[in-house]
JSON list of C-alpha atoms in Angstrom, two decimals:
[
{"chain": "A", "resi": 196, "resn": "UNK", "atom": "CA", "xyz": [-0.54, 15.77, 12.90]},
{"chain": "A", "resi": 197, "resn": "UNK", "atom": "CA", "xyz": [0.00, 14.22, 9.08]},
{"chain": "A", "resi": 198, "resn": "UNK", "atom": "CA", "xyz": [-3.09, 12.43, 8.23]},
{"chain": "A", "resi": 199, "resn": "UNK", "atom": "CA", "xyz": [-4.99, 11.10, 5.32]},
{"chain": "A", "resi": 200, "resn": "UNK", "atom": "CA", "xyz": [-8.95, 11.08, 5.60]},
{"chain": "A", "resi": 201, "resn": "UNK", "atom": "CA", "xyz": [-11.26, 8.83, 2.58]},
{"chain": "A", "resi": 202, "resn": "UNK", "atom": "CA", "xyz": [-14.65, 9.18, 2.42]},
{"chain": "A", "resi": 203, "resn": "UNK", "atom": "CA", "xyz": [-17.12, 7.50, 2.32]},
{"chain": "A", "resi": 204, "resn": "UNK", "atom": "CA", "xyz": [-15.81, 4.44, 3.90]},
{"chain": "A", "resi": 205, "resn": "UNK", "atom": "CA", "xyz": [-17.72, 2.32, 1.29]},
{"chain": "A", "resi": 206, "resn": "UNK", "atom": "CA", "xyz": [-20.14, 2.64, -1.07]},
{"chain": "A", "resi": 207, "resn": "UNK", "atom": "CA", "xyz": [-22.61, 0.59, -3.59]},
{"chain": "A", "resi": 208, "resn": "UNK", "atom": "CA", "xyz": [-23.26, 1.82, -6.88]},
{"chain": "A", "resi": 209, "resn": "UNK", "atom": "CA", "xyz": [-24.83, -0.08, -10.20]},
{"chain": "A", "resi": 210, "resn": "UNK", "atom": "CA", "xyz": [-22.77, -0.73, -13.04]},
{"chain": "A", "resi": 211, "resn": "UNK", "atom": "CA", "xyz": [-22.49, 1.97, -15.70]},
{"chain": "A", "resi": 212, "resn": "UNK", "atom": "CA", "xyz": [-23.23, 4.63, -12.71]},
{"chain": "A", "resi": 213, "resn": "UNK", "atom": "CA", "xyz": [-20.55, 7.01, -12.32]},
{"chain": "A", "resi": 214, "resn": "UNK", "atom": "CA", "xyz": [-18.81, 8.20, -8.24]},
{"chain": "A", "resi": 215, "resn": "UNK", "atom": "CA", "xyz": [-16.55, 10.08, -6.37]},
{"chain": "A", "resi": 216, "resn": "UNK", "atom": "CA", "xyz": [-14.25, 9.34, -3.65]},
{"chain": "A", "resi": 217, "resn": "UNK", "atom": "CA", "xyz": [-12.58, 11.67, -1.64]},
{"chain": "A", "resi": 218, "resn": "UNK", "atom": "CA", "xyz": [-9.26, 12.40, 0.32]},
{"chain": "A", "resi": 219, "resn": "UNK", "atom": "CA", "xyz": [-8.77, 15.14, 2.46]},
{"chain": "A", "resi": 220, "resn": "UNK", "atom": "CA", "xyz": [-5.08, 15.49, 4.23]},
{"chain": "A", "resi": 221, "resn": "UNK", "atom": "CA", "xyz": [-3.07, 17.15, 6.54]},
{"chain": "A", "resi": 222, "resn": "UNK", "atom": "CA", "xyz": [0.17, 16.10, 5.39]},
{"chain": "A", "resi": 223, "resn": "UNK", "atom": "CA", "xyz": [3.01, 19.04, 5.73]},
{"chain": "A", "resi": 224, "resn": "UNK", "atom": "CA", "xyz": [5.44, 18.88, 3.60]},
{"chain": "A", "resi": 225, "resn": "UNK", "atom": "CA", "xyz": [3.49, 17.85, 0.45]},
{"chain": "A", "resi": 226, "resn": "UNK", "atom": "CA", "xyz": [5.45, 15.60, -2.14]},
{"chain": "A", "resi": 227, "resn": "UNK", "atom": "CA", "xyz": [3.17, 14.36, -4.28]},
{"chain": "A", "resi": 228, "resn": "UNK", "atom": "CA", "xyz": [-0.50, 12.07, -3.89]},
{"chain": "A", "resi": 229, "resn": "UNK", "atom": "CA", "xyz": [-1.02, 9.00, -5.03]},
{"chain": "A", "resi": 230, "resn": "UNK", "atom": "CA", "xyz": [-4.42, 6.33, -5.44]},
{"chain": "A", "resi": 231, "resn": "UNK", "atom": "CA", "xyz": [-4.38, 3.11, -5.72]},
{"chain": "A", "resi": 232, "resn": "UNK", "atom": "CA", "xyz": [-6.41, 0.11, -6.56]},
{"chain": "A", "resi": 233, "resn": "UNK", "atom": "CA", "xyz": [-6.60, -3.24, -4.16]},
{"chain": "A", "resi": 234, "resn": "UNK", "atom": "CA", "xyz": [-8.98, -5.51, -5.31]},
{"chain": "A", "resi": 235, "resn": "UNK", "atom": "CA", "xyz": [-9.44, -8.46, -2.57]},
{"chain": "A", "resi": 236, "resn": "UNK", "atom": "CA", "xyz": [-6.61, -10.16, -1.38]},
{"chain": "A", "resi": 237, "resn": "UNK", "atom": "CA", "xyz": [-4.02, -8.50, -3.60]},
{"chain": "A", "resi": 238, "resn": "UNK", "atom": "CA", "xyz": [-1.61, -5.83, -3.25]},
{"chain": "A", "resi": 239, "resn": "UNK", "atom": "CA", "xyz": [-2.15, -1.96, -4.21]},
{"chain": "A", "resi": 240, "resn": "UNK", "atom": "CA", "xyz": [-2.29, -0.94, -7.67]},
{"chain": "A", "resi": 241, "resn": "UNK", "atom": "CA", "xyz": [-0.69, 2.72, -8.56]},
{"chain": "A", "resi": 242, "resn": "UNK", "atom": "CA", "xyz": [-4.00, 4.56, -10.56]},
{"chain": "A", "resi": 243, "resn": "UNK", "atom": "CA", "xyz": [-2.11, 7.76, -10.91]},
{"chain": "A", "resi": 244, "resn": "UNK", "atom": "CA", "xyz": [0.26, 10.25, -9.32]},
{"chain": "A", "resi": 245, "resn": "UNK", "atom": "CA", "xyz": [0.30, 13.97, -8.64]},
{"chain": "A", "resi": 246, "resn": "UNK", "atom": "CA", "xyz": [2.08, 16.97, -7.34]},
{"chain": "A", "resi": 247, "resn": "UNK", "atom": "CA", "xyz": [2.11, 19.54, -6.37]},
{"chain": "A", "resi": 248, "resn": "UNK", "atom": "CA", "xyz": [1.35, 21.88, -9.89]},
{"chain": "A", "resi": 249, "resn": "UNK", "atom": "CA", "xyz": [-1.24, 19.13, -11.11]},
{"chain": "A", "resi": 250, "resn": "UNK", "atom": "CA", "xyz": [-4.80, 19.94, -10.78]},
{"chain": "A", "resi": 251, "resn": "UNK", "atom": "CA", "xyz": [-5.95, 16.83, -12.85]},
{"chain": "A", "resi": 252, "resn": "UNK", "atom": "CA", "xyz": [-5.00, 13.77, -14.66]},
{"chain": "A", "resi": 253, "resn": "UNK", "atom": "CA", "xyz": [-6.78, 10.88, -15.99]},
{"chain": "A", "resi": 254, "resn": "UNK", "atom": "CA", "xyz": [-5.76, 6.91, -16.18]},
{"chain": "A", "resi": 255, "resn": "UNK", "atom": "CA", "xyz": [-8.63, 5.65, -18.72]},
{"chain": "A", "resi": 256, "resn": "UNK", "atom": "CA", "xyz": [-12.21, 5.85, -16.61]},
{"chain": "A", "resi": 257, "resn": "UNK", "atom": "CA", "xyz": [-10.46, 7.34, -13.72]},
{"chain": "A", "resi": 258, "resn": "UNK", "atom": "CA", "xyz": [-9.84, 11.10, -12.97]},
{"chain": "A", "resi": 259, "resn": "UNK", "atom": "CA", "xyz": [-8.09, 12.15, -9.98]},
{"chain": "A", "resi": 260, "resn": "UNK", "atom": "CA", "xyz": [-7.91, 16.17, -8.92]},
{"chain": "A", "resi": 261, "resn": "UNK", "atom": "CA", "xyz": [-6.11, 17.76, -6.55]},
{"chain": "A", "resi": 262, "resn": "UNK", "atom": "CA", "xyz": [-6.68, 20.75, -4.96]},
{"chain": "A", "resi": 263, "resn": "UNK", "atom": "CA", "xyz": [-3.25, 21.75, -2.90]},
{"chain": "A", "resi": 264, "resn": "UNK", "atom": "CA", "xyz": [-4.58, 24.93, -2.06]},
{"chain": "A", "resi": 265, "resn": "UNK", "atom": "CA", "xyz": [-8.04, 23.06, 0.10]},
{"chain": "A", "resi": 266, "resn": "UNK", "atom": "CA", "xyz": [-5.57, 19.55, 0.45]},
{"chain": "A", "resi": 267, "resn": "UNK", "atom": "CA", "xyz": [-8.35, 17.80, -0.85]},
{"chain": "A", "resi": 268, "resn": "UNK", "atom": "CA", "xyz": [-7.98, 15.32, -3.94]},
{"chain": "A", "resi": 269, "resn": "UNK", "atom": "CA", "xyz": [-11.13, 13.21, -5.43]},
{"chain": "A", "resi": 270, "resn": "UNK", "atom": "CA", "xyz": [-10.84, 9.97, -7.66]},
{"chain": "A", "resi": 271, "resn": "UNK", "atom": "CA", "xyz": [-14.08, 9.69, -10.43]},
{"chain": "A", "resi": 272, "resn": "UNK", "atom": "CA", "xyz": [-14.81, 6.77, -12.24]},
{"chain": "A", "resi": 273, "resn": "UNK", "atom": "CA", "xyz": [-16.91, 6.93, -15.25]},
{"chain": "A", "resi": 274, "resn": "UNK", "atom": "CA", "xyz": [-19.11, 4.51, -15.98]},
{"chain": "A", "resi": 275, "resn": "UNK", "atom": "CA", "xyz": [-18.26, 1.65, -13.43]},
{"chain": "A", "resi": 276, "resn": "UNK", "atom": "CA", "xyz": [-17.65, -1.68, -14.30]},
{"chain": "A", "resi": 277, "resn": "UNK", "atom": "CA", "xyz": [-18.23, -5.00, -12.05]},
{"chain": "A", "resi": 278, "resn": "UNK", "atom": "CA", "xyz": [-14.18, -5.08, -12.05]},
{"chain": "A", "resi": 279, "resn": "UNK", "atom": "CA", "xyz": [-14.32, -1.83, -10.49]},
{"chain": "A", "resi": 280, "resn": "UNK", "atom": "CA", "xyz": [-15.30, -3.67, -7.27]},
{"chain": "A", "resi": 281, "resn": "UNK", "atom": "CA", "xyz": [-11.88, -2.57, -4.99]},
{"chain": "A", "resi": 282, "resn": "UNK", "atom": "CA", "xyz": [-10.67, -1.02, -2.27]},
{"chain": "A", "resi": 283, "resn": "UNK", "atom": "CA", "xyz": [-9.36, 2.55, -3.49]},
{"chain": "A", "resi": 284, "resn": "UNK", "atom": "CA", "xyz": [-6.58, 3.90, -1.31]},
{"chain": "A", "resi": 285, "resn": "UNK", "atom": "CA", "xyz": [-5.09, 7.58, -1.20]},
{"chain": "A", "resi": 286, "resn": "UNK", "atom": "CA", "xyz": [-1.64, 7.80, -0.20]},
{"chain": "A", "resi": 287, "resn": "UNK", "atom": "CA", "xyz": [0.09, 10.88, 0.70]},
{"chain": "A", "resi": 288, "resn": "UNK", "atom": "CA", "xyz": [3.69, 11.58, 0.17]},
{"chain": "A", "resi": 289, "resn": "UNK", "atom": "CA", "xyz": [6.04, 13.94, 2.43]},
{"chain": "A", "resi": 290, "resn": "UNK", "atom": "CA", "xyz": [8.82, 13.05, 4.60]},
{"chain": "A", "resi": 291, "resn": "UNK", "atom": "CA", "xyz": [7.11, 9.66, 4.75]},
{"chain": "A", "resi": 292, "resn": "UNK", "atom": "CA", "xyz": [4.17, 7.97, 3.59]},
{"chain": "A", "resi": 293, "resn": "UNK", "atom": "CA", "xyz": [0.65, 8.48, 4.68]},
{"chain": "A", "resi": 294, "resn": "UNK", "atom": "CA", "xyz": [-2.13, 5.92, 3.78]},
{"chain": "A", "resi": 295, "resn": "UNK", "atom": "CA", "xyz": [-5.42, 6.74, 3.98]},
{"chain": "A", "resi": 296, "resn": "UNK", "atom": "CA", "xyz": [-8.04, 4.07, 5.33]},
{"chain": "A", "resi": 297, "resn": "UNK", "atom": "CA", "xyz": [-9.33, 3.46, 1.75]},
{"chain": "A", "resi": 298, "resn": "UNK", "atom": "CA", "xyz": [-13.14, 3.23, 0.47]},
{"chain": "A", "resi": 299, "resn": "UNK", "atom": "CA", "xyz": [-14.28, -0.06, -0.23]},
{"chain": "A", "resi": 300, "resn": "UNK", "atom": "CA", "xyz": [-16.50, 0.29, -3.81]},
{"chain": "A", "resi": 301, "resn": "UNK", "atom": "CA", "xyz": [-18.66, -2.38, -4.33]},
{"chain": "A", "resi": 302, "resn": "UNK", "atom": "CA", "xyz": [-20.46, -2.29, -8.29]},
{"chain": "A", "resi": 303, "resn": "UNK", "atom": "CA", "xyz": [-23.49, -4.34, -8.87]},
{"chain": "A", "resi": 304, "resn": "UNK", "atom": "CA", "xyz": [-24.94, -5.38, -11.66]},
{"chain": "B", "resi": 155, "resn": "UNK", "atom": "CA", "xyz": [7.68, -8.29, -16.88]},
{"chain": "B", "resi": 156, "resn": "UNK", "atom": "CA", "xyz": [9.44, -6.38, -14.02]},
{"chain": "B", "resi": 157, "resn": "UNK", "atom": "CA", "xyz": [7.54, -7.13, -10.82]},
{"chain": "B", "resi": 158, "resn": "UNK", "atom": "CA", "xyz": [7.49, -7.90, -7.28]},
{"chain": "B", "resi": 159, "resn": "UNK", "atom": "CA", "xyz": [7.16, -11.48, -6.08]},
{"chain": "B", "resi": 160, "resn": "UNK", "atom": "CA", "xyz": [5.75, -12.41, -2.98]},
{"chain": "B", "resi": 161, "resn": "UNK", "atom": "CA", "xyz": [5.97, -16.25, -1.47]},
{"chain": "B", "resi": 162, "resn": "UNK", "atom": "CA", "xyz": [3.87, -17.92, -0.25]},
{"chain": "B", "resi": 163, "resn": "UNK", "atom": "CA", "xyz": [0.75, -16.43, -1.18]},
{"chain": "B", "resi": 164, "resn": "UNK", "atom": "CA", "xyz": [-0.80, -18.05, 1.47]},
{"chain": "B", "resi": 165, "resn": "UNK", "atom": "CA", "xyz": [0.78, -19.02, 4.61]},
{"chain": "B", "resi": 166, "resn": "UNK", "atom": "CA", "xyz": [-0.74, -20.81, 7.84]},
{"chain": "B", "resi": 167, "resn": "UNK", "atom": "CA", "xyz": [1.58, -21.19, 11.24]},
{"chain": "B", "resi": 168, "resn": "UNK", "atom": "CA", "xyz": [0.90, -22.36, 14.79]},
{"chain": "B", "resi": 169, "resn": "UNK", "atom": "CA", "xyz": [1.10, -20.03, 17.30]},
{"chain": "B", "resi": 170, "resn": "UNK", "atom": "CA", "xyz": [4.41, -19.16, 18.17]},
{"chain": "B", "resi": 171, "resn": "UNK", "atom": "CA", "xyz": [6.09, -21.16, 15.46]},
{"chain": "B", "resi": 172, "resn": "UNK", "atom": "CA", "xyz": [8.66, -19.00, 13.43]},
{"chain": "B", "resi": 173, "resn": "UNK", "atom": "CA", "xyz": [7.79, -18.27, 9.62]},
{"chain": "B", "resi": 174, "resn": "UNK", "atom": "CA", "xyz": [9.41, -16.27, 6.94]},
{"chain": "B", "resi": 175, "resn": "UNK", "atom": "CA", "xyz": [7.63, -14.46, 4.30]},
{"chain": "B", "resi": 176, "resn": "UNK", "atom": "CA", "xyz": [9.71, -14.20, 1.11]},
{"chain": "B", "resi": 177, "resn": "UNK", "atom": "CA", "xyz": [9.79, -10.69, -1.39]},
{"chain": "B", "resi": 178, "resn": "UNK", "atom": "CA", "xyz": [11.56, -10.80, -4.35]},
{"chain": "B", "resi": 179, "resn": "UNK", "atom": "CA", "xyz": [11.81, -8.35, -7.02]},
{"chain": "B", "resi": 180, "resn": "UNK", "atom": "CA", "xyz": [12.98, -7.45, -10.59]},
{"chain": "B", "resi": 181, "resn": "UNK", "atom": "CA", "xyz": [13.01, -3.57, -10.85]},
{"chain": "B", "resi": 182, "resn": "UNK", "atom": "CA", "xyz": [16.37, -3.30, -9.24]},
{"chain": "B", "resi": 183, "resn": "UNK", "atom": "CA", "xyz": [14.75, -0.87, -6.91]},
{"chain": "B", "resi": 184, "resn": "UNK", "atom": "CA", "xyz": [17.07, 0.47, -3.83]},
{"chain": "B", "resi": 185, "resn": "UNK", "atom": "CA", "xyz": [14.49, 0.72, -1.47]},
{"chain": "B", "resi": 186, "resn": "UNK", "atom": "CA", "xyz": [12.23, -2.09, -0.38]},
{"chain": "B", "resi": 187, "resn": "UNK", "atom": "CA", "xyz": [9.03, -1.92, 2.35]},
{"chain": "B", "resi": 188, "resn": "UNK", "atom": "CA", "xyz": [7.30, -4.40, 4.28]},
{"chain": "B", "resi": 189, "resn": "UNK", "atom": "CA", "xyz": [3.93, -3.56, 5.51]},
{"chain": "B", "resi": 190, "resn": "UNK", "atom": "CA", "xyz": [1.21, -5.52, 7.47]},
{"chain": "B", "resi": 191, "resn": "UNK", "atom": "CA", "xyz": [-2.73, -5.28, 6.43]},
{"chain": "B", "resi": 192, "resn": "UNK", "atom": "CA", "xyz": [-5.16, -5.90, 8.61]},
{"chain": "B", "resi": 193, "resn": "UNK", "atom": "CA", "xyz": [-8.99, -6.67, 7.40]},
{"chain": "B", "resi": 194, "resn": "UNK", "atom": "CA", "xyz": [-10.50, -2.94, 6.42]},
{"chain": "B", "resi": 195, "resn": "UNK", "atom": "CA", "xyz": [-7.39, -0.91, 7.91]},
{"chain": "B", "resi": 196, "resn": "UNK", "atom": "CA", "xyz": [-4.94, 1.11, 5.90]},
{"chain": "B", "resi": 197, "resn": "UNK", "atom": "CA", "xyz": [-1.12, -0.81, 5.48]},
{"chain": "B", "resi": 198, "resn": "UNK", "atom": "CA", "xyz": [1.28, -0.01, 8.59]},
{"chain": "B", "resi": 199, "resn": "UNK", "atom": "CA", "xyz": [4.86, -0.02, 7.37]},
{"chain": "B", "resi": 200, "resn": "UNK", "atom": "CA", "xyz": [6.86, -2.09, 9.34]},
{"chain": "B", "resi": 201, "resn": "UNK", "atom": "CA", "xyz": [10.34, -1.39, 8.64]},
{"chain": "B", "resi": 202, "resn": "UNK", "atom": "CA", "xyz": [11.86, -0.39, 4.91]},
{"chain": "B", "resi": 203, "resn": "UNK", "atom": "CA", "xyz": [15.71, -0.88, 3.06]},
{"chain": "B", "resi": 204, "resn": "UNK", "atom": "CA", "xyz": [17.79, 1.47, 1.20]},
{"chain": "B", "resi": 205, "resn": "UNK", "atom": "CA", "xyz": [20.30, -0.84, 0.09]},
{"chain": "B", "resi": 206, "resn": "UNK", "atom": "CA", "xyz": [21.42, -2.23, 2.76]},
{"chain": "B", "resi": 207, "resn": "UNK", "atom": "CA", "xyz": [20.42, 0.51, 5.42]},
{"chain": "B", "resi": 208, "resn": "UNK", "atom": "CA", "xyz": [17.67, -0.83, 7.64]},
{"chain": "B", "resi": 209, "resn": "UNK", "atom": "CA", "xyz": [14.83, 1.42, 9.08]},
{"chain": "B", "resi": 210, "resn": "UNK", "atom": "CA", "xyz": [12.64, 0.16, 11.38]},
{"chain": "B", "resi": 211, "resn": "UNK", "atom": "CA", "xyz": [9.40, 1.87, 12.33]},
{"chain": "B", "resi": 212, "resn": "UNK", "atom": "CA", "xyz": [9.34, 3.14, 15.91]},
{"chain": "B", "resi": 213, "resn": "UNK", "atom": "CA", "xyz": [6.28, 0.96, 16.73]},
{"chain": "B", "resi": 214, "resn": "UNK", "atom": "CA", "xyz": [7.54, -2.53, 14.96]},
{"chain": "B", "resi": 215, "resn": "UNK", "atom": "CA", "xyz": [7.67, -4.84, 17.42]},
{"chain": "B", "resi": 216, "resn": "UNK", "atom": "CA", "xyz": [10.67, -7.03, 18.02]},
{"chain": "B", "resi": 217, "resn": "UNK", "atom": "CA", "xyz": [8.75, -9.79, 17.01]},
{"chain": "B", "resi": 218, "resn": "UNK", "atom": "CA", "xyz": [9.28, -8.62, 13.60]},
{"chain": "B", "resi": 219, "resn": "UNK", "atom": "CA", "xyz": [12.66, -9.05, 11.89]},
{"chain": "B", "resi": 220, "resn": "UNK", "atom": "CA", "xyz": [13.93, -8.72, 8.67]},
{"chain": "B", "resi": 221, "resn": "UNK", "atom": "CA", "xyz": [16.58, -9.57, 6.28]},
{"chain": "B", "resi": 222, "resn": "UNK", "atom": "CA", "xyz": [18.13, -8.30, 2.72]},
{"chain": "B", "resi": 223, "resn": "UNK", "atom": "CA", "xyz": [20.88, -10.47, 1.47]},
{"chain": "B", "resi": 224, "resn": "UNK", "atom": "CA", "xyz": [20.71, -8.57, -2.16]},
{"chain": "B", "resi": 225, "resn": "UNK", "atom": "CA", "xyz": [19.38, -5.92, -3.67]},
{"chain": "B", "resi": 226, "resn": "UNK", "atom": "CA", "xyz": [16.56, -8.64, -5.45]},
{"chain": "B", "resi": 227, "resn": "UNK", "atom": "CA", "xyz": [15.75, -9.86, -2.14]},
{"chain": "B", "resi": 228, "resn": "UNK", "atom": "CA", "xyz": [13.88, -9.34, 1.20]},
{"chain": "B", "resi": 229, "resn": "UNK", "atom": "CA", "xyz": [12.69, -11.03, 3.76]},
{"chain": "B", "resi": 230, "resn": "UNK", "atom": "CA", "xyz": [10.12, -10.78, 6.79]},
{"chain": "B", "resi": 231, "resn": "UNK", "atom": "CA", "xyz": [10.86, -13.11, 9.83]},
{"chain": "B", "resi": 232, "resn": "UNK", "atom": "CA", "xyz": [8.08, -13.36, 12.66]},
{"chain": "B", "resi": 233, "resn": "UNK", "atom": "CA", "xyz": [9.88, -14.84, 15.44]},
{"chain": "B", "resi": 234, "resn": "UNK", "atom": "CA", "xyz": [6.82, -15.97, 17.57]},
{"chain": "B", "resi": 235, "resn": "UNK", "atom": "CA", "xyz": [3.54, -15.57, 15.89]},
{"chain": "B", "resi": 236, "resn": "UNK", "atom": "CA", "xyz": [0.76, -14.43, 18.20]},
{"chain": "B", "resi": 237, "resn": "UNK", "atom": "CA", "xyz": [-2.92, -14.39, 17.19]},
{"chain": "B", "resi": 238, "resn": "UNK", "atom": "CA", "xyz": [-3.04, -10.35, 16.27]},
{"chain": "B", "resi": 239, "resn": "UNK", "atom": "CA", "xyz": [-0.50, -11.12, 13.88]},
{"chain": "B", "resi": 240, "resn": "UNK", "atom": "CA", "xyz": [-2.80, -12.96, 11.29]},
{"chain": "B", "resi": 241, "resn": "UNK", "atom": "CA", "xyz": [-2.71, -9.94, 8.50]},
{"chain": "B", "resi": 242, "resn": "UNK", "atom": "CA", "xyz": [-1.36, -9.36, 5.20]},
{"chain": "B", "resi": 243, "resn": "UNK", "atom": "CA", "xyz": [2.13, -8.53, 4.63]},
{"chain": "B", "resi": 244, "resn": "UNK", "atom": "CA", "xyz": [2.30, -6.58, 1.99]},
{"chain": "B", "resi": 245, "resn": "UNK", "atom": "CA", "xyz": [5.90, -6.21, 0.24]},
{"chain": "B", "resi": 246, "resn": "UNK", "atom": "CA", "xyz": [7.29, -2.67, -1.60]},
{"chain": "B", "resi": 247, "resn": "UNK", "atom": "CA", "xyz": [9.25, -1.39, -3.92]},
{"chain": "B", "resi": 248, "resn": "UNK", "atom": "CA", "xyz": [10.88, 2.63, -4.95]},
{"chain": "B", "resi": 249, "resn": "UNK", "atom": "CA", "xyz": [13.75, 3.59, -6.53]},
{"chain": "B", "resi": 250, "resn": "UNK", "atom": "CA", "xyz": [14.29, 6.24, -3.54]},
{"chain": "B", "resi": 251, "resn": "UNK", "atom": "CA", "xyz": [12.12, 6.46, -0.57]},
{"chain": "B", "resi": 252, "resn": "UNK", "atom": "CA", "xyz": [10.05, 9.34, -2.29]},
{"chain": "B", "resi": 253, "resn": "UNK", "atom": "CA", "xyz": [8.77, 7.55, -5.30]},
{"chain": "B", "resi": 254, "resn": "UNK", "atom": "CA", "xyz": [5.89, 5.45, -6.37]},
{"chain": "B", "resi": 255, "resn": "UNK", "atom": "CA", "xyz": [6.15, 2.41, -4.67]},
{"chain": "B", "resi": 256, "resn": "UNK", "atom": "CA", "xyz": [5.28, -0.70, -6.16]},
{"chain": "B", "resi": 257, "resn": "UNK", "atom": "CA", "xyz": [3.39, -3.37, -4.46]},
{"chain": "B", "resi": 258, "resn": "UNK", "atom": "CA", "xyz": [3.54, -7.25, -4.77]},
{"chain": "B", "resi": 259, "resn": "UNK", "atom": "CA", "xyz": [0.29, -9.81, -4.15]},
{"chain": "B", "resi": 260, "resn": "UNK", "atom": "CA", "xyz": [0.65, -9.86, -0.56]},
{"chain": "B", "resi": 261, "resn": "UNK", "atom": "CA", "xyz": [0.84, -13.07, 1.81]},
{"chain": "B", "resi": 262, "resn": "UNK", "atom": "CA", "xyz": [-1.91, -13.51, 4.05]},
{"chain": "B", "resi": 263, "resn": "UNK", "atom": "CA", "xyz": [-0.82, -14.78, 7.16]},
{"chain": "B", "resi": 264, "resn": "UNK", "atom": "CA", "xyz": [-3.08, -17.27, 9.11]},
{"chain": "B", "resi": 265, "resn": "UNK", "atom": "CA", "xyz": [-1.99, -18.45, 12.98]},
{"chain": "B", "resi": 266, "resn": "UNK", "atom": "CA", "xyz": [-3.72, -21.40, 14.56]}
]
């Protein structure tokens, strides 16, 4: 069964700390990952893309990897800002899309 | 700036009273998604476009319609609004179904 598993489910962190969310999948084929940004009450943000061949890429603060091998991919931010405070969603590409449930980050001051 | 355009932002209906959320975009993307958000859940894609070729998720219920006169526009008709249907509807946008989709604002749907 294709799915697409975030943890932790939320998490609390001061500002200038650095974190790491995860994504583990079971999607088969594999297109390409995605993560994106929803801060409250708006739509998703794209924070970056990656296939298959990409191990790592970087958007500013945040560095996604992607292991194809393990189907695992992680999202770091480096030291978090109060604007940080979002909803980060992985979403899996193959014949369809697969959203994961997303990890609420919440960055106090 | 390209985008997508959702109306209304907010949108508040009695409880079985028809409403139609409006997406509108400027990317001249082929395909275009509708998805609804519940509180703390992951989007659940209701139906999607190419062109003019309507999908529709196996689960959508028939309470859920939707329409795309032009390429620029889309729309999301709930026939008889029940209480579980108070979400966000989320509207999408990909040049093919593959792609990076791009999302608008959302409307967040309120039924009395």
């Amino acid at each position: 069964k294709n799915q697409v598993e975030q943890s932790p489910q939320s998490l609390i962190i001061l500002e200038g700390k650095n974190c790491t969310l995860q994504c583990n999948y079971t999607v088969s084929p594999f297109s390409n990952l995605r993560w994106y940004k929803q801060d409250t009450g708006r739509g998703p943000v794209s924070l970056t893309i990656m296939t298959f061949s990409e191990n790592t890429k970087s958007n500013g603060r945040y560095t996604a990897t992607l292991d194809a091998d393990t189907k695992q991919s992680s999202l770091h931010i480096t030291a978090s800002q109060l604007s940080d405070s979002a909803s980060y969603i992985c979403v899996v590409s193959g014949e369809e899309f697969y959203f994961g449930t997303g990890t609420s980050l919440t960055v106090i001051p | 700036d390209a985008m997508v355009i959702q109306n209304p932002r907010y949108q508040v209906t009695q409880f079985g009273k028809p409403v139609t959320l409006s997406c509108s975009q400027t990317l001249n993307h082929n395909v275009m998604y509708w998805y609804q958000q519940k509180s703390s859940q992951a989007p659940k894609l209701l139906f999607h476009y190419y062109d003019k070729d309507f999908n529709n998720e196996a689960d959508t219920p028939d309470n859920f319609q939707s329409r795309r006169p032009n390429t620029s526009f889309c729309f999301l008709d709930i026939r008889s609004p029940g209480l579980g249907d108070a979400a966000m509807y989320l509207c999408a946008t990909s040049p093919r179904v593959a792609d990076e989709q791009f999302f608008g604002p959302g409307t967040r749907l309120t039924v009395l």
